[in-house]
Amino acid sequence: MKLAFMVNESARKITYNKRKKSLKKMVDELTTLCGIDVCAILYSGYHSEPEVWPSPLEVQRIITKFKSYSEVGQGRKKLNQESYLMERIVKSKEKLVKVEKANWEMERSLILFQCLQQENFINTLNTNVLNDLAWEINDKLKEITSKMNQLDTNEST
Amino acid sequence: MKLAFMVNESARKITYNKRKKSLKKMVDELTTLCGIDVCAILYSGYHSEPEVWPSPLEVQRIITKFKSYSEVGQGRKKLNQESYLMERIVKSKEKLVKVEKANWEMERSLILFQCLQQENFINTLNTNVLNDLAWEINDKLKEITSKMNQLDTNEST
DNA sequence: TACCCTATTTATAAGGG
DNA sequence: TCCCTTATAAATAGGGT
């Protein structure tokens, strides 16, 4: 069998489903056997949303790690061609890291709330508990927003 | 063979390497055969950085899709319990989407630059070309930063 | 379309160099 | 630790319903 785009649509979908199943299994097994974080994201035309594995929350968690690496990890050590421009880029990157961090906190709150909604946990809670939860998230968001505004104010002085 | 964390360290590393290889192959094949976007992120203790597949840039691209889904997709349609608090959360989310978008543009510029550095493309360019590139990225970053500041100014009025 | 079957291919655990 | 080999287990393409 040759490794190329499968032109036959039905055969392609069958293959897609089979291999997707295997991919998920492989992620699960690698996670269990080796005790490491693994996630996969599939973006196919078969679903309007990306399919993520093992779970949206877990994927978010792993992406956070990935991103903090992308931004911080490679920062200074490659910067031995002393250039004003490159310094400037590192500065921007550092600011970005801070804003990203705030964003992620905010997002995590929102995602938690969404997950609760999706799982219908919220429907089983009484109104008071729901309101408490919402206020808590709301406070968190306000706190984060204020932090982000501060960040930008400091930047412009 | 039982599916549990492998206690033997050397055996675990062997398994890790074998299965990682298979996972990457599976991602590649699924991408080719079915013409879809797939990526995987592994965060193990064996490397300080997360290992991403098929490439950092491709992973970023797919994550962007994933994130825009997380934030925007589920927004309004679940909001039939008309609550001021929930509206407030949606508002925060909308702001987050905007900031995220700006962040992603910024990040993409930085990642492009990093990739160029890593691949040693930059070393093969002459100083003028390098400076032009850096200026271009610098301008882009300034533009994005200003957009973000505007966003926060509008927010606080 | 989706499921089931099975012949074949592929992955991989275990063992040795 | 890494590479190679091999017996076994698992995945899967293709065909039928």
Short mmCIF file of C-alpha atoms (C1' of nucleotides) in Angstrom, two decimals:
data_model
loop_
_atom_site.label_atom_id
_atom_site.label_comp_id
_atom_site.label_asym_id
_atom_site.label_seq_id
_atom_site.Cartn_x
_atom_site.Cartn_y
_atom_site.Cartn_z
CA MET A 1 0.00 0.00 0.00
CA LYS A 2 1.45 3.34 -0.99
CA LEU A 3 1.73 6.29 1.34
CA ALA A 4 -0.19 8.99 -0.43
CA PHE A 5 -3.44 10.90 -0.06
CA MET A 6 -6.29 8.41 -0.46
CA VAL A 7 -8.49 9.61 -3.25
CA ASN A 8 -11.39 7.29 -2.49
CA GLU A 9 -13.47 9.18 0.04
CA SER A 10 -15.09 6.29 1.85
CA ALA A 11 -11.85 4.35 2.10
CA ARG A 12 -10.19 7.48 3.41
CA LYS A 13 -12.76 7.95 6.12
CA ILE A 14 -12.45 4.31 7.19
CA THR A 15 -8.70 4.67 7.39
CA TYR A 16 -9.09 7.92 9.27
CA ASN A 17 -11.28 6.31 11.91
CA LYS A 18 -9.09 3.26 12.29
CA ARG A 19 -5.87 5.16 12.60
CA LYS A 20 -7.36 7.81 14.83
CA LYS A 21 -8.37 5.05 17.22
CA SER A 22 -4.83 3.68 17.12
CA LEU A 23 -3.33 7.09 17.68
CA LYS A 24 -5.45 7.64 20.76
CA LYS A 25 -4.57 4.24 22.09
CA MET A 26 -0.92 4.92 21.46
CA VAL A 27 -1.08 8.22 23.34
CA ASP A 28 -2.79 6.52 26.27
CA GLU A 29 -0.30 3.69 26.40
CA LEU A 30 2.74 5.91 26.14
CA THR A 31 1.35 8.04 28.94
CA THR A 32 0.74 5.05 31.18
CA LEU A 33 3.82 2.98 30.42
CA CYS A 34 6.36 5.79 30.56
CA GLY A 35 4.64 8.18 32.93
CA ILE A 36 4.95 11.19 30.63
CA ASP A 37 2.61 13.83 29.25
CA VAL A 38 1.46 13.23 25.73
CA CYS A 39 -1.31 14.84 23.77
CA ALA A 40 -2.53 14.86 20.21
CA ILE A 41 -4.63 17.27 18.22
CA LEU A 42 -6.42 16.30 15.01
CA TYR A 43 -7.98 18.86 12.76
CA SER A 44 -9.96 17.07 10.10
CA GLY A 45 -12.82 18.03 7.86
CA TYR A 46 -14.97 15.39 9.53
CA HIS A 47 -15.67 17.52 12.56
CA SER A 48 -16.17 21.23 12.93
CA GLU A 49 -14.04 21.23 16.09
CA PRO A 50 -10.53 19.90 16.42
CA GLU A 51 -10.40 16.56 18.13
CA VAL A 52 -8.08 16.52 21.06
CA TRP A 53 -6.68 13.71 23.09
CA PRO A 54 -6.63 12.72 25.94
CA SER A 55 -8.90 15.63 26.99
CA PRO A 56 -9.26 19.33 26.30
CA LEU A 57 -8.06 20.24 29.79
CA GLU A 58 -5.08 17.93 29.60
CA VAL A 59 -4.21 19.27 26.17
CA GLN A 60 -4.39 22.82 27.49
CA ARG A 61 -2.07 21.86 30.31
CA ILE A 62 0.49 20.36 27.95
CA ILE A 63 0.21 23.23 25.49
CA THR A 64 0.99 25.61 28.33
CA LYS A 65 4.24 23.77 28.91
CA PHE A 66 4.98 23.78 25.21
CA LYS A 67 4.36 27.47 24.94
CA SER A 68 6.37 28.46 27.95
CA TYR A 69 9.22 26.60 26.32
CA SER A 70 8.72 28.30 22.97
CA GLU A 71 8.88 31.71 24.51
CA VAL A 72 11.29 31.56 27.39
CA GLY A 73 13.59 28.63 26.75
CA GLN A 74 15.51 29.81 23.73
CA GLY A 75 15.62 33.41 24.83
CA ARG A 76 19.01 34.68 25.78
CA LYS A 77 21.43 31.94 24.98
CA LYS A 78 21.38 32.40 21.22
CA LEU A 79 21.84 36.11 21.52
CA ASN A 80 25.55 36.39 21.03
CA GLN A 81 25.30 38.59 17.98
CA GLU A 82 24.83 41.71 20.10
CA SER A 83 22.30 43.69 18.22
CA TYR A 84 19.98 46.36 19.46
CA LEU A 85 17.25 44.84 17.30
CA MET A 86 17.60 41.42 18.77
CA GLU A 87 17.54 42.80 22.28
CA ARG A 88 14.36 44.57 21.33
CA ILE A 89 12.86 41.31 20.18
CA VAL A 90 13.79 39.58 23.42
CA LYS A 91 12.14 42.42 25.34
CA SER A 92 8.97 41.97 23.36
CA LYS A 93 9.14 38.30 24.01
CA GLU A 94 9.45 38.81 27.74
CA LYS A 95 6.43 41.03 27.74
CA LEU A 96 4.61 38.46 25.72
CA VAL A 97 5.42 35.80 28.29
CA LYS A 98 3.85 37.91 31.01
CA VAL A 99 0.70 38.64 29.04
CA GLU A 100 0.48 35.01 28.00
CA LYS A 101 0.67 33.91 31.59
CA ALA A 102 -2.19 36.17 32.52
CA ASN A 103 -4.12 34.94 29.51
CA TRP A 104 -3.63 31.37 30.47
CA GLU A 105 -4.90 31.96 33.95
CA MET A 106 -7.93 33.62 32.49
CA GLU A 107 -8.44 30.91 29.97
CA ARG A 108 -8.13 28.17 32.51
CA SER A 109 -10.93 29.71 34.50
CA LEU A 110 -13.09 29.93 31.42
CA ILE A 111 -12.28 26.44 30.29
CA LEU A 112 -13.08 25.07 33.71
CA PHE A 113 -16.43 26.79 33.53
CA GLN A 114 -17.07 25.44 30.03
CA CYS A 115 -16.17 21.94 31.05
CA LEU A 116 -18.54 22.12 33.97
CA GLN A 117 -21.24 23.27 31.59
CA GLN A 118 -20.50 20.55 29.07
CA GLU A 119 -20.52 17.81 31.63
CA ASN A 120 -23.83 19.04 32.94
CA PHE A 121 -22.38 19.23 36.39
CA ILE A 122 -23.83 22.68 36.67
CA ASN A 123 -27.36 21.45 36.16
CA THR A 124 -27.05 19.27 39.21
CA LEU A 125 -25.94 22.15 41.44
CA ASN A 126 -28.36 24.46 43.15
CA THR A 127 -28.54 28.11 42.25
CA ASN A 128 -26.53 29.33 45.21
CA VAL A 129 -23.60 27.07 44.50
CA LEU A 130 -23.69 28.06 40.84
CA ASN A 131 -23.67 31.74 41.72
CA ASP A 132 -20.80 31.30 44.14
CA LEU A 133 -18.81 29.56 41.47
CA ALA A 134 -19.55 32.20 38.89
CA TRP A 135 -18.58 35.00 41.30
CA GLU A 136 -15.37 33.25 42.07
CA ILE A 137 -14.47 33.00 38.41
CA ASN A 138 -15.59 36.58 37.87
CA ASP A 139 -13.30 37.84 40.63
CA LYS A 140 -10.42 35.90 39.19
CA LEU A 141 -11.03 37.42 35.78
CA LYS A 142 -11.16 40.93 37.16
CA GLU A 143 -7.92 40.37 39.02
CA ILE A 144 -6.23 39.09 35.87
CA THR A 145 -7.56 41.93 33.73
CA SER A 146 -6.26 44.48 36.20
CA LYS A 147 -2.86 42.80 36.20
CA MET A 148 -2.76 42.97 32.42
CA ASN A 149 -3.69 46.66 32.40
CA GLN A 150 -0.94 47.38 34.89
CA LEU A 151 1.49 45.57 32.66
CA ASP A 152 0.63 47.79 29.73
CA THR A 153 0.76 50.94 31.84
CA ASN A 154 4.25 50.06 33.04
CA GLU A 155 5.29 49.36 29.49
CA SER A 156 4.28 52.78 28.18
CA THR A 157 6.16 54.80 30.82
CA MET B 1 2.46 -7.58 28.97
CA LYS B 2 0.52 -5.45 31.43
CA LEU B 3 -0.37 -1.84 30.86
CA ALA B 4 1.15 -0.05 33.82
CA PHE B 5 4.02 2.29 34.58
CA MET B 6 7.25 0.47 33.82
CA VAL B 7 9.37 0.49 36.94
CA ASN B 8 12.60 -0.59 35.26
CA GLU B 9 14.19 2.61 34.08
CA SER B 10 16.20 1.32 31.15
CA ALA B 11 13.32 -0.76 29.84
CA ARG B 12 11.09 2.28 30.17
CA LYS B 13 13.42 4.44 28.14
CA ILE B 14 13.67 1.80 25.43
CA THR B 15 9.90 1.57 25.27
CA TYR B 16 9.65 5.35 25.26
CA ASN B 17 11.95 5.64 22.26
CA LYS B 18 10.26 2.87 20.33
CA ARG B 19 6.76 4.10 20.89
CA LYS B 20 7.69 7.70 20.30
CA LYS B 21 9.00 6.69 16.92
CA SER B 22 5.77 4.87 16.17
CA LEU B 23 3.69 7.81 17.31
CA LYS B 24 5.54 10.15 15.01
CA LYS B 25 5.18 7.76 12.14
CA MET B 26 1.47 7.46 12.80
CA VAL B 27 1.06 11.22 12.85
CA ASP B 28 2.89 11.51 9.55
CA GLU B 29 0.90 8.74 7.91
CA LEU B 30 -2.44 10.02 9.11
CA THR B 31 -1.54 13.44 7.80
CA THR B 32 -0.53 12.10 4.41
CA LEU B 33 -3.18 9.45 3.89
CA CYS B 34 -6.16 11.48 5.05
CA GLY B 35 -4.97 15.00 4.27
CA ILE B 36 -5.68 16.37 7.72
CA ASP B 37 -3.76 18.34 10.34
CA VAL B 38 -2.38 16.26 13.15
CA CYS B 39 0.16 17.12 15.78
CA ALA B 40 1.52 15.58 18.93
CA ILE B 41 3.30 17.00 21.94
CA LEU B 42 5.34 14.87 24.30
CA TYR B 43 6.56 16.20 27.59
CA SER B 44 8.92 13.68 29.12
CA GLY B 45 11.67 13.86 31.66
CA TYR B 46 14.15 12.81 29.00
CA HIS B 47 14.36 16.25 27.46
CA SER B 48 14.19 19.66 29.00
CA GLU B 49 11.99 20.85 26.16
CA PRO B 50 8.73 19.31 25.06
CA GLU B 51 9.09 17.28 21.90
CA VAL B 52 6.69 18.32 19.25
CA TRP B 53 5.67 16.70 16.02
CA PRO B 54 5.62 17.26 13.07
CA SER B 55 7.37 20.63 13.70
CA PRO B 56 7.15 23.50 16.17
CA LEU B 57 5.66 25.80 13.56
CA GLU B 58 3.10 23.24 12.45
CA VAL B 59 2.18 22.53 16.05
CA GLN B 60 1.72 26.24 16.70
CA ARG B 61 -0.54 26.47 13.69
CA ILE B 62 -2.71 23.59 14.87
CA ILE B 63 -2.78 24.85 18.45
CA THR B 64 -4.04 28.16 17.16
CA LYS B 65 -6.97 26.38 15.59
CA PHE B 66 -7.56 24.41 18.77
CA LYS B 67 -7.49 27.51 20.90
CA SER B 68 -9.77 29.56 18.71
CA TYR B 69 -12.21 26.71 19.02
CA SER B 70 -11.86 26.55 22.79
CA GLU B 71 -12.54 30.21 23.19
CA VAL B 72 -14.99 31.19 20.53
CA GLY B 73 -16.78 28.03 19.52
CA GLN B 74 -18.75 27.26 22.61
CA GLY B 75 -19.42 30.90 23.43
CA ARG B 76 -23.01 31.94 23.19
CA LYS B 77 -24.97 28.85 22.41
CA LYS B 78 -24.88 27.40 25.90
CA LEU B 79 -25.88 30.67 27.46
CA ASN B 80 -29.59 30.16 27.90
CA GLN B 81 -29.54 30.56 31.64
CA GLU B 82 -29.57 34.36 31.33
CA SER B 83 -27.29 35.46 34.07
CA TYR B 84 -25.42 38.70 34.44
CA LEU B 85 -22.42 36.73 35.66
CA MET B 86 -22.33 34.51 32.66
CA GLU B 87 -22.62 37.49 30.35
CA ARG B 88 -19.69 38.98 32.22
CA ILE B 89 -17.69 35.83 31.61
CA VAL B 90 -18.50 35.86 27.93
CA LYS B 91 -17.35 39.47 27.76
CA SER B 92 -14.06 38.54 29.36
CA LYS B 93 -13.73 35.74 26.94
CA GLU B 94 -14.28 38.01 23.99
CA LYS B 95 -11.58 40.32 25.21
CA LEU B 96 -9.33 37.37 25.73
CA VAL B 97 -9.86 36.27 22.14
CA LYS B 98 -8.74 39.66 20.89
CA VAL B 99 -5.65 39.76 23.07
CA GLU B 100 -4.86 36.19 22.19
CA LYS B 101 -5.05 37.02 18.52
CA ALA B 102 -2.56 39.84 18.95
CA ASN B 103 -0.36 37.55 21.01
CA TRP B 104 -0.38 34.91 18.38
CA GLU B 105 0.68 37.34 15.70
CA MET B 106 3.51 38.46 17.93
CA GLU B 107 4.46 34.94 18.77
CA ARG B 108 4.48 33.84 15.18
CA SER B 109 6.95 36.56 14.35
CA LEU B 110 9.18 35.52 17.22
CA ILE B 111 8.92 31.86 16.41
CA LEU B 112 9.78 32.52 12.79
CA PHE B 113 12.85 34.36 13.96
CA GLN B 114 13.80 31.55 16.32
CA CYS B 115 13.39 28.96 13.64
CA LEU B 116 15.60 30.92 11.32
CA GLN B 117 18.20 31.11 14.08
CA GLN B 118 17.97 27.43 14.85
CA GLU B 119 18.31 26.40 11.27
CA ASN B 120 21.35 28.59 10.94
CA PHE B 121 19.75 30.29 7.99
CA ILE B 122 20.67 33.57 9.58
CA ASN B 123 24.36 32.78 9.57
CA THR B 124 24.26 32.41 5.82
CA LEU B 125 22.65 35.81 5.29
CA ASN B 126 24.63 38.99 5.06
CA THR B 127 24.29 41.68 7.67
CA ASN B 128 22.02 43.90 5.61
CA VAL B 129 19.49 41.19 4.96
CA LEU B 130 19.55 40.21 8.62
CA ASN B 131 18.94 43.78 9.72
CA ASP B 132 16.10 44.23 7.28
CA LEU B 133 14.46 41.10 8.61
CA ALA B 134 14.90 42.16 12.21
CA TRP B 135 13.46 45.61 11.48
CA GLU B 136 10.49 44.05 9.79
CA ILE B 137 9.77 41.88 12.79
CA ASN B 138 10.39 44.81 15.11
CA ASP B 139 7.86 46.96 13.27
CA LYS B 140 5.34 44.17 13.41
CA LEU B 141 5.83 43.82 17.15
CA LYS B 142 5.42 47.55 17.73
CA GLU B 143 2.23 47.54 15.71
CA ILE B 144 0.85 44.63 17.70
CA THR B 145 1.83 46.14 21.05
CA SER B 146 0.10 49.37 20.16
CA LYS B 147 -3.02 47.44 19.18
CA MET B 148 -3.00 45.69 22.52
CA ASN B 149 -2.61 48.94 24.44
CA GLN B 150 -5.53 50.42 22.53
CA LEU B 151 -7.60 47.41 23.44
CA ASP B 152 -6.97 47.97 27.14
CA THR B 153 -7.61 51.70 26.88
CA ASN B 154 -10.97 51.08 25.26
CA GLU B 155 -11.78 48.53 27.91
CA SER B 156 -11.23 50.91 30.81
CA THR B 157 -13.45 53.73 29.48
"C1'" DT C 1 -22.30 4.25 5.56
"C1'" DA C 2 -20.61 1.45 9.08
"C1'" DC C 3 -19.41 -2.90 10.74
"C1'" DC C 4 -17.14 -7.56 10.64
"C1'" DC C 5 -13.57 -10.76 9.06
"C1'" DT C 6 -9.07 -12.23 7.93
"C1'" DA C 7 -4.67 -12.37 5.43
"C1'" DT C 8 -0.95 -9.61 5.65
"C1'" DT C 9 1.90 -6.14 7.38
"C1'" DT C 10 3.81 -3.78 11.16
"C1'" DA C 11 5.13 -2.92 15.90
"C1'" DT C 12 7.47 -4.26 19.72
"C1'" DA C 13 9.18 -6.85 24.09
"C1'" DA C 14 12.70 -9.55 25.30
"C1'" DG C 15 17.21 -11.17 24.86
"C1'" DG C 16 22.03 -10.88 23.33
"C1'" DG C 17 26.22 -8.39 21.50
"C1'" DT D 1 23.51 2.64 26.40
"C1'" DC D 2 22.57 1.58 21.83
"C1'" DC D 3 21.86 -1.60 18.08
"C1'" DC D 4 20.26 -5.91 16.13
"C1'" DT D 5 17.34 -10.09 15.95
"C1'" DT D 6 13.23 -12.70 16.45
"C1'" DA D 7 9.00 -14.56 18.28
"C1'" DT D 8 4.79 -12.75 19.37
"C1'" DA D 9 1.14 -9.50 19.42
"C1'" DA D 10 -1.35 -5.87 17.29
"C1'" DA D 11 -2.87 -2.99 13.47
"C1'" DT D 12 -5.02 -2.60 9.39
"C1'" DA D 13 -6.26 -2.83 4.09
"C1'" DG D 14 -9.35 -4.87 1.49
"C1'" DG D 15 -13.36 -7.33 0.71
"C1'" DG D 16 -17.90 -8.85 1.94
"C1'" DT D 17 -22.67 -7.82 4.25
#
